[in-house]
PDB file of C-alpha atoms in Angstrom:
ATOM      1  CA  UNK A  35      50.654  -8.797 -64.863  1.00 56.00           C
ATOM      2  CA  UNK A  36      49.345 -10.433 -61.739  1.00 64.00           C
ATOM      3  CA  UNK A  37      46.385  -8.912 -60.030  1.00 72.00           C
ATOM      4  CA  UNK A  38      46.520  -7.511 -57.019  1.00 81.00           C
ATOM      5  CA  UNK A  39      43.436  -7.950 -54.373  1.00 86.00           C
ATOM      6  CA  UNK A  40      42.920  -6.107 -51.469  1.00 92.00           C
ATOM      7  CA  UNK A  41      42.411  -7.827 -47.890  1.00 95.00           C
ATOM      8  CA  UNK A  42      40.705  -6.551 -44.587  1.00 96.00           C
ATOM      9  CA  UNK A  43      41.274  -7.710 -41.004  1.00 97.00           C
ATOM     10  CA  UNK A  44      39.098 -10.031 -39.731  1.00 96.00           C
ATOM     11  CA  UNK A  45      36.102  -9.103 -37.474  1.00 96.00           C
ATOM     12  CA  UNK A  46      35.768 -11.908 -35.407  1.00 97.00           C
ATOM     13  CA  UNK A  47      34.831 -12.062 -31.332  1.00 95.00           C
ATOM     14  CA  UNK A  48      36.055 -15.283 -29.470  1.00 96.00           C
ATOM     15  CA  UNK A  49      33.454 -16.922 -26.466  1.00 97.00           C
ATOM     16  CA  UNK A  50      34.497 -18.696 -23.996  1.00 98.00           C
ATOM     17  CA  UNK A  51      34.436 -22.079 -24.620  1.00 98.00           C
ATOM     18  CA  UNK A  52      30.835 -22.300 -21.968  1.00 98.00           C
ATOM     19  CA  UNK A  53      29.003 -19.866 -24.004  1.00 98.00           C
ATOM     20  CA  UNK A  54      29.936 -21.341 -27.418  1.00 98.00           C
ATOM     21  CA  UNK A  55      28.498 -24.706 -26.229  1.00 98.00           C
ATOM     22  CA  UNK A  56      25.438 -22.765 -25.120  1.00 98.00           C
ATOM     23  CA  UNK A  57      24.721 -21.046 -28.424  1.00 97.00           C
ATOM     24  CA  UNK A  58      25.341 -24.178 -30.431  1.00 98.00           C
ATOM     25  CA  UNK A  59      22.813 -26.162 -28.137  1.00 98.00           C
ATOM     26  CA  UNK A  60      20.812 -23.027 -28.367  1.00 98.00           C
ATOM     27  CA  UNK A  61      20.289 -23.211 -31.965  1.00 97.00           C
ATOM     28  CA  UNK A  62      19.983 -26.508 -32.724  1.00 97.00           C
ATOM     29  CA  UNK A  63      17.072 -26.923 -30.338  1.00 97.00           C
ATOM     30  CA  UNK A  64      15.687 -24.074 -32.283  1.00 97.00           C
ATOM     31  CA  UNK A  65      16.067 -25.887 -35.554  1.00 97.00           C
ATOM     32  CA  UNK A  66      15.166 -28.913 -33.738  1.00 96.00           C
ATOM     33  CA  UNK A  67      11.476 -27.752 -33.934  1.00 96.00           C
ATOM     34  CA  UNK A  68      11.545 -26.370 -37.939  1.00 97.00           C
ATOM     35  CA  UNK A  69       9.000 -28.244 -39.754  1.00 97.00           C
ATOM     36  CA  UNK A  70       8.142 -28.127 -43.537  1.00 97.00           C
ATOM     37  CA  UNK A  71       4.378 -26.911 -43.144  1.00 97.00           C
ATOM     38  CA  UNK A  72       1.576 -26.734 -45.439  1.00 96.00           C
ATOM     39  CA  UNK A  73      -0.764 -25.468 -44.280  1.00 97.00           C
ATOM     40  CA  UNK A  74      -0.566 -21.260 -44.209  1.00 98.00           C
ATOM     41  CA  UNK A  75      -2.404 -18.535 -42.906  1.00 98.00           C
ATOM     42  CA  UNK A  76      -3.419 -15.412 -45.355  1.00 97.00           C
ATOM     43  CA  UNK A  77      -2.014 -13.007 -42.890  1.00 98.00           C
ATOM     44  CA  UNK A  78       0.750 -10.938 -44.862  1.00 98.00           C
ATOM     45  CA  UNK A  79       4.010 -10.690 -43.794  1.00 98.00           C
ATOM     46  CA  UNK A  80       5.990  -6.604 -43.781  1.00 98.00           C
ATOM     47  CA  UNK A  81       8.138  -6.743 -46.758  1.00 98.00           C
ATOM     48  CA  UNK A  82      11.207  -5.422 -44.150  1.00 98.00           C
ATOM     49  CA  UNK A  83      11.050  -8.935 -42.306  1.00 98.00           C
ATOM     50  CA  UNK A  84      10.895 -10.595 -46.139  1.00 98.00           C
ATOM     51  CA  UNK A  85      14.025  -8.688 -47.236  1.00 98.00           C
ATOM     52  CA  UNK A  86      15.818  -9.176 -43.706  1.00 98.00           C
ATOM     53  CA  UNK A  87      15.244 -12.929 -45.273  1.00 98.00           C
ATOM     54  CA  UNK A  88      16.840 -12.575 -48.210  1.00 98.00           C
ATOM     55  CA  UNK A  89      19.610 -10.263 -47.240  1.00 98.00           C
ATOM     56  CA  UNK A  90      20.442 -13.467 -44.161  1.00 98.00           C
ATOM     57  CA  UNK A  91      20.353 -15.726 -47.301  1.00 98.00           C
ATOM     58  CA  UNK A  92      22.512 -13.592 -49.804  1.00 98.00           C
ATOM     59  CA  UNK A  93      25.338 -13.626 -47.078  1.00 98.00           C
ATOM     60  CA  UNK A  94      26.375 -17.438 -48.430  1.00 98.00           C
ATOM     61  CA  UNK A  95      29.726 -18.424 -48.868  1.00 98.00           C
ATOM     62  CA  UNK A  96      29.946 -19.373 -52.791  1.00 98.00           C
ATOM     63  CA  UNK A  97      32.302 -20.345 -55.124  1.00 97.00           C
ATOM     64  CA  UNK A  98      34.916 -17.364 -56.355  1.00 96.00           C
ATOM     65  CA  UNK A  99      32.800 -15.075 -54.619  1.00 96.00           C
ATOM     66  CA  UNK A 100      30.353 -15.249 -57.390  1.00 97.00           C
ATOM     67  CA  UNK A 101      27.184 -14.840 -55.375  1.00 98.00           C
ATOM     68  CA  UNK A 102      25.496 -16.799 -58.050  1.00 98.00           C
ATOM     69  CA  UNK A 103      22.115 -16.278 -56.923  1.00 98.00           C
ATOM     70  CA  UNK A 104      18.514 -14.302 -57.555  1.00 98.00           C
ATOM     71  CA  UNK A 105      15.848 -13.834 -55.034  1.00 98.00           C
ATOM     72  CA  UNK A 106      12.116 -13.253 -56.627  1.00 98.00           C
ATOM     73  CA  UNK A 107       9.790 -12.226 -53.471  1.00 98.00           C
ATOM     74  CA  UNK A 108       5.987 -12.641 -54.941  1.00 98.00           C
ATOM     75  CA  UNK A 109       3.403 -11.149 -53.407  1.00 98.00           C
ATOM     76  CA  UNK A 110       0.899 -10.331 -56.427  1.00 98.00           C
ATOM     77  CA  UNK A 111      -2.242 -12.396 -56.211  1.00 98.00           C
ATOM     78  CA  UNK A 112      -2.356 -13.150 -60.206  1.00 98.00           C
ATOM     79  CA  UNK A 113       1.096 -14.125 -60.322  1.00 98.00           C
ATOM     80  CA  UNK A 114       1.169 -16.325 -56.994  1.00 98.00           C
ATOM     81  CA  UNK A 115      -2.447 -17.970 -59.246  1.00 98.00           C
ATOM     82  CA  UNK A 116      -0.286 -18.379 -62.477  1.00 98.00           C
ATOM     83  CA  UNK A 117       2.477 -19.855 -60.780  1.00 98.00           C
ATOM     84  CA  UNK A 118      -0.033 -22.700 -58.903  1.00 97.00           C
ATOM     85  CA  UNK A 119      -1.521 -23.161 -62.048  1.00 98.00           C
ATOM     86  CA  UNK A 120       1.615 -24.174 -63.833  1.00 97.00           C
ATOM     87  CA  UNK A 121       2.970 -25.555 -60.690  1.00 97.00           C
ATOM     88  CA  UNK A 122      -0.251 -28.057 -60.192  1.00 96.00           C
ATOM     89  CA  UNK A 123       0.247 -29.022 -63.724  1.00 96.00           C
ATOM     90  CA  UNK A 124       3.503 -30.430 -63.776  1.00 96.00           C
ATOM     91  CA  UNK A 125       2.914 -32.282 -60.365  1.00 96.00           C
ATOM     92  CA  UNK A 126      -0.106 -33.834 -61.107  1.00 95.00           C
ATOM     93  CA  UNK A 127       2.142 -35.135 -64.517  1.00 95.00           C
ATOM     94  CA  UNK A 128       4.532 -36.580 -62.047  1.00 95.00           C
ATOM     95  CA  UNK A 129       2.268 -37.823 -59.328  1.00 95.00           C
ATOM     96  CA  UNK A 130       0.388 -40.022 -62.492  1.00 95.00           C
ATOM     97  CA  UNK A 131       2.760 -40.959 -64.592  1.00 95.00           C
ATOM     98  CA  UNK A 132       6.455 -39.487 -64.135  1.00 95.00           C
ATOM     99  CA  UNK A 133       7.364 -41.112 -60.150  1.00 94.00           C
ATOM    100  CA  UNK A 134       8.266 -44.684 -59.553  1.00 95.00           C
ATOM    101  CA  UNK A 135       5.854 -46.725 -57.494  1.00 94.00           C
ATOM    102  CA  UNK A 136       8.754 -46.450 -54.700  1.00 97.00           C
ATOM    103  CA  UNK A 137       8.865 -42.826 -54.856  1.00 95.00           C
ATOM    104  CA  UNK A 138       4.742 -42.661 -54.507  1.00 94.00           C
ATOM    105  CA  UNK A 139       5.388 -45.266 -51.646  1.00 95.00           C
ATOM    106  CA  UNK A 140       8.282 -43.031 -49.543  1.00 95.00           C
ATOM    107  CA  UNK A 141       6.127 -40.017 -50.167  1.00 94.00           C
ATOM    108  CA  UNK A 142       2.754 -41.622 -48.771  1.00 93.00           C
ATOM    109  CA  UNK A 143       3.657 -40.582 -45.013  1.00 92.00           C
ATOM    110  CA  UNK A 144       4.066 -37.208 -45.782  1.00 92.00           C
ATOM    111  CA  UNK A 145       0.202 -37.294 -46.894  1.00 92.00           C
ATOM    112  CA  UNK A 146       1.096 -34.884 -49.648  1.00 93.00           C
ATOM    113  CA  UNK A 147      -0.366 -34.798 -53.662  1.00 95.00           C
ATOM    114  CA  UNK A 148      -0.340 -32.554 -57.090  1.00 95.00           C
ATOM    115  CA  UNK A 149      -2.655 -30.019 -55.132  1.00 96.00           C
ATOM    116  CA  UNK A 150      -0.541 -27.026 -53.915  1.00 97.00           C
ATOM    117  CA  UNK A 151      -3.001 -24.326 -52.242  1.00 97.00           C
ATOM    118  CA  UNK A 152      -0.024 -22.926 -50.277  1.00 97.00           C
ATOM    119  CA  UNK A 153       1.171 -21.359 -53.349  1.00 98.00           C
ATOM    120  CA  UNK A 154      -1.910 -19.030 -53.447  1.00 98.00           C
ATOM    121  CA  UNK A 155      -2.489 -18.968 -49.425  1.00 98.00           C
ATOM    122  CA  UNK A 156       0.738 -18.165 -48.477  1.00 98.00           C
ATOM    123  CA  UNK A 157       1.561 -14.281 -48.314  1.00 98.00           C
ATOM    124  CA  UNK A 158       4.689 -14.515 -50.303  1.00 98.00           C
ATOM    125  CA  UNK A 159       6.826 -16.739 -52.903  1.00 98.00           C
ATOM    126  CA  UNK A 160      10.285 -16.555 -52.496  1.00 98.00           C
ATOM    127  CA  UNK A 161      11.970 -18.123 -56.066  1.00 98.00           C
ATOM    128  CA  UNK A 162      15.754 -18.640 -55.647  1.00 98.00           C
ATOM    129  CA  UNK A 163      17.285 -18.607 -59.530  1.00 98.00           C
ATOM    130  CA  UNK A 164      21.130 -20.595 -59.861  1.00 98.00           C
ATOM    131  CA  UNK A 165      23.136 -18.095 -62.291  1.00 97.00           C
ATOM    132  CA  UNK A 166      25.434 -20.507 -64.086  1.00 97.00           C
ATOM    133  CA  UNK A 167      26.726 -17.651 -65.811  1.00 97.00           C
ATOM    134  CA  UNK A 168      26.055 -13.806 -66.082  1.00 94.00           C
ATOM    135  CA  UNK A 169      26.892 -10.976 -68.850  1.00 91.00           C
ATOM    136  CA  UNK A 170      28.786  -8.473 -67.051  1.00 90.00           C
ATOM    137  CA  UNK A 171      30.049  -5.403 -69.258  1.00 91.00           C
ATOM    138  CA  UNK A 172      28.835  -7.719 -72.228  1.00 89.00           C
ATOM    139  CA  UNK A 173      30.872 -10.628 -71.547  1.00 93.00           C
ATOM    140  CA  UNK A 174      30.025 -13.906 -69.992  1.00 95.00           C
ATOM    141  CA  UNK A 175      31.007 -14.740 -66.542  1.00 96.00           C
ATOM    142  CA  UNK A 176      30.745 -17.786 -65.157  1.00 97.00           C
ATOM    143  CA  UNK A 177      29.835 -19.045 -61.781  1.00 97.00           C
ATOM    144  CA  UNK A 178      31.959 -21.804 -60.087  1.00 98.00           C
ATOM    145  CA  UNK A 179      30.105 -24.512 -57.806  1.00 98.00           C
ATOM    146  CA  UNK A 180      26.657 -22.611 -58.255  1.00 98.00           C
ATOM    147  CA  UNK A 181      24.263 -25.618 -57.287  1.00 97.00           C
ATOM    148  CA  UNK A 182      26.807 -26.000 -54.034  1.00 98.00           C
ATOM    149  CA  UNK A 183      26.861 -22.160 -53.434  1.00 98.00           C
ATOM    150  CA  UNK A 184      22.959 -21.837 -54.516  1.00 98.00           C
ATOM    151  CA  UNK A 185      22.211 -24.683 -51.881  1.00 98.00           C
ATOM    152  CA  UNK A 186      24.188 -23.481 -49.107  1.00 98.00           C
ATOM    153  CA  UNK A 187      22.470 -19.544 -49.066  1.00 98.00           C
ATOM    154  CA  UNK A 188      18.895 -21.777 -49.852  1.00 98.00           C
ATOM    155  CA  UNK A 189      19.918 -22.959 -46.098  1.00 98.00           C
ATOM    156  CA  UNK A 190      20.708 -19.964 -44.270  1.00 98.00           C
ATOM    157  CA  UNK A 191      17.151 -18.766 -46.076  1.00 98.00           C
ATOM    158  CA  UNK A 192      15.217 -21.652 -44.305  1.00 98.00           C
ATOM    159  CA  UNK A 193      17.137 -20.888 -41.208  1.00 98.00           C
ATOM    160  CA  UNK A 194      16.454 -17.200 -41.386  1.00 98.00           C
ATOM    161  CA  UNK A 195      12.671 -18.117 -42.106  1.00 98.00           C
ATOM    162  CA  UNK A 196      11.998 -20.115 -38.908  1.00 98.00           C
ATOM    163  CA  UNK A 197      13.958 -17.655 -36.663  1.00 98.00           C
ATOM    164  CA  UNK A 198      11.930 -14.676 -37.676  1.00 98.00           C
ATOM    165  CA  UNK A 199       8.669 -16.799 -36.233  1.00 98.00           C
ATOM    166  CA  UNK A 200       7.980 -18.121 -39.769  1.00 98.00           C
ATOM    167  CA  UNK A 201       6.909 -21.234 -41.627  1.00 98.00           C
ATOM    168  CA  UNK A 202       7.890 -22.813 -45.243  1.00 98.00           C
ATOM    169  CA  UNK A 203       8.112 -25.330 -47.080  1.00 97.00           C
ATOM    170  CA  UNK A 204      11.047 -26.405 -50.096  1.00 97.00           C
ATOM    171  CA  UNK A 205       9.123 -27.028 -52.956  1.00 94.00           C
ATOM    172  CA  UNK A 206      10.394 -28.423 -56.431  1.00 91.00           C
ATOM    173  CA  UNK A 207       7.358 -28.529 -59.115  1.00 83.00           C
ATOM    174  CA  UNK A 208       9.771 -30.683 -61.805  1.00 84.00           C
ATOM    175  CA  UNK A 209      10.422 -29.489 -64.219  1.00 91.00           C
ATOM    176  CA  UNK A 210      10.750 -25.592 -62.965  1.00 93.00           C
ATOM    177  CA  UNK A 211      11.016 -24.297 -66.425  1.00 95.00           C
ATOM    178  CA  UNK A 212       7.417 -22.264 -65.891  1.00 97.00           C
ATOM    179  CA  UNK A 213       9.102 -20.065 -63.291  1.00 97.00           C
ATOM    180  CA  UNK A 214      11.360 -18.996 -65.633  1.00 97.00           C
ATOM    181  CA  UNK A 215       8.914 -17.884 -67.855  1.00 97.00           C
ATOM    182  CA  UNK A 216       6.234 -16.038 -65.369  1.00 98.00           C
ATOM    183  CA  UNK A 217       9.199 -14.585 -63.433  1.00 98.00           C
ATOM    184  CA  UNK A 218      11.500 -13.283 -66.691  1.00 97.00           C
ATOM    185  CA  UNK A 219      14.692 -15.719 -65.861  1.00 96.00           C
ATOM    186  CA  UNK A 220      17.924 -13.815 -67.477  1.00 93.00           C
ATOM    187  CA  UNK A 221      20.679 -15.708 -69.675  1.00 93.00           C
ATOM    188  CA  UNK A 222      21.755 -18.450 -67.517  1.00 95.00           C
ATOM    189  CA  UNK A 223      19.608 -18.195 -64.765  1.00 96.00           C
ATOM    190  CA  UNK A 224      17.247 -21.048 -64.196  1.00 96.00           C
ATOM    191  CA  UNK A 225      14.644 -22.217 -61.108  1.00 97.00           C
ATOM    192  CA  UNK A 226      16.303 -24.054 -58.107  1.00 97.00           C
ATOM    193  CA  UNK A 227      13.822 -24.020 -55.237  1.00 97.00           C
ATOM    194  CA  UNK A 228      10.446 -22.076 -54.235  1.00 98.00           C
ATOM    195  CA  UNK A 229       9.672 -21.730 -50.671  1.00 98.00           C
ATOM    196  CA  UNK A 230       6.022 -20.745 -49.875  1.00 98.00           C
ATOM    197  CA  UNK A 231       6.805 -18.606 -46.753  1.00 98.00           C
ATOM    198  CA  UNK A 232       4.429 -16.994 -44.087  1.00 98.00           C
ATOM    199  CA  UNK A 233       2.550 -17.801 -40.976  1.00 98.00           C
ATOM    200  CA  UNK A 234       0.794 -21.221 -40.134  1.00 98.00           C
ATOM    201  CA  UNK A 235      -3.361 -21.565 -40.341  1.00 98.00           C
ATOM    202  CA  UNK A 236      -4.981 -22.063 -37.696  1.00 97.00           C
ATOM    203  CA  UNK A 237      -4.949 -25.964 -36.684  1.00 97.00           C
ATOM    204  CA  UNK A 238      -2.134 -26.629 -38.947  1.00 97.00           C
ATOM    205  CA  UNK A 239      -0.462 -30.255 -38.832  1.00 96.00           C
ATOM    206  CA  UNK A 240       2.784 -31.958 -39.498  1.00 96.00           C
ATOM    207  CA  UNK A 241       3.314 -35.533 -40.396  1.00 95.00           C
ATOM    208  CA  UNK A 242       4.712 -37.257 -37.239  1.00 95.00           C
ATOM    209  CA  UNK A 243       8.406 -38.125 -38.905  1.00 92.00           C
ATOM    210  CA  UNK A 244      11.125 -38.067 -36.764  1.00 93.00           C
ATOM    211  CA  UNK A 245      15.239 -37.363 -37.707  1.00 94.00           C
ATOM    212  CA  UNK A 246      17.979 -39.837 -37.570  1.00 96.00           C
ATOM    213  CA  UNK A 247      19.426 -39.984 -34.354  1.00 95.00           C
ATOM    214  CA  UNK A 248      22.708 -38.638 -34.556  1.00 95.00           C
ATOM    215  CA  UNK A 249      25.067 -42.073 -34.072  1.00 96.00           C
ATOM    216  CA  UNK A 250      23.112 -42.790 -37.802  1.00 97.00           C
ATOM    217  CA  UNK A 251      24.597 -39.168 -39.403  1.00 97.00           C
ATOM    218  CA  UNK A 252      27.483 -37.881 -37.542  1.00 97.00           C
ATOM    219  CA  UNK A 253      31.316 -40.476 -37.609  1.00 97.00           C
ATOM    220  CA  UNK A 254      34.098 -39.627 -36.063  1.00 96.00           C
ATOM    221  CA  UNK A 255      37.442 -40.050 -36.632  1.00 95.00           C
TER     222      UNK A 255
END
């Protein structure tokens, strides 16, 4: 028997084509001046704003509609200290002996080593888990395109950050198989990106970098 699905009409409100350009120039100046930061403040931040976050992220496109995602907000003190502690270990591994001399050499401008502070200083962790598959009723159901689907909603969650006033920073401590075990990862659920997320200390600097202009990303055809 073939399933039947239920549709809805769409909500959608068409701009004029003035006001469209204006809110896409709008927004890219406003991701224009995102930067990964380091550096945080203490000061907490209202777990309302931090679950605004996460509800911007969870609305993702993703494979099948599988939503294969899980969002871990930490705020606990210990667990933020276990998680640096595990985190600093693996990193300083890689930093001495696991990354390539080139690797060490494209990461030198970026002035950055195994020490991670911002994983204690920083009010919140938010851990986003991949599901490659979940038990639903018993039974395994798999997720279709997770690391595409977990990597798009990991974008509209580093969007959503800077927009509420915020500052983070992607951080992958490899491998991520500690955050699993602090954080109780369920069957097929495993680590895909931590973003330390709060306000900037005071004096805070960025590495001067700069993007590719956009004749270097963007062909037309």
């Amino acid at each position: 028997m073939t399933e039947t699905y239920r549709f809805l009409p769409l909500v959608h409100e068409r701009i004029p084509a003035d006001e469209s350009l204006e809110r896409a120039r709008a927004f890219r100046d406003r991701m224009r001046a995102r930067r990964s930061v380091r550096d945080f403040s203490s000061d907490p931040v209202a777990d309302d704003v931090l679950e605004a976050l996460v509800a911007a992220a969870a609305t993702a496109p993703s494979g099948a509609n599988r939503q294969p995602w899980r969002f871990v907000i930490v705020r606990d003190a210990e667990t933020k200290s276990r998680i640096r502690v595990a985190a600093e270990k693996e990193e300083k591994e890689s930093y001495e002996h696991r990354m390539p001399p080139a690797w060490l050499l494209a990461l030198a401008p970026l002035g950055t080593d195994w020490h991670k502070p911002f994983l204690e200083t920083a009010p919140a962790l938010i851990v986003v888990f991949k599901k490659d598959y979940e038990l639903v009723n018993g039974e395994r159901q798999n997720a279709y395109y997770p690391n595409e689907s977990v990597g798009i909603a990991c974008g509209f969650l580093i969007a959503a950050i800077h927009a509420a006033g915020l500052v983070t920073l992607t951080h992958t401590p490899s491998p991520m198989n500690f955050l699993g075990e602090i954080l109780g990862a369920a069957p097929g659920e495993t680590a895909y990106l931590l973003l330390p997320v709060g306000h900037p200390a005071d004096g805070a600097e960025v590495p001067d970098i700069h993007r590719k202009p956009l004749d270097q990303v963007v062909t037309w055809r």
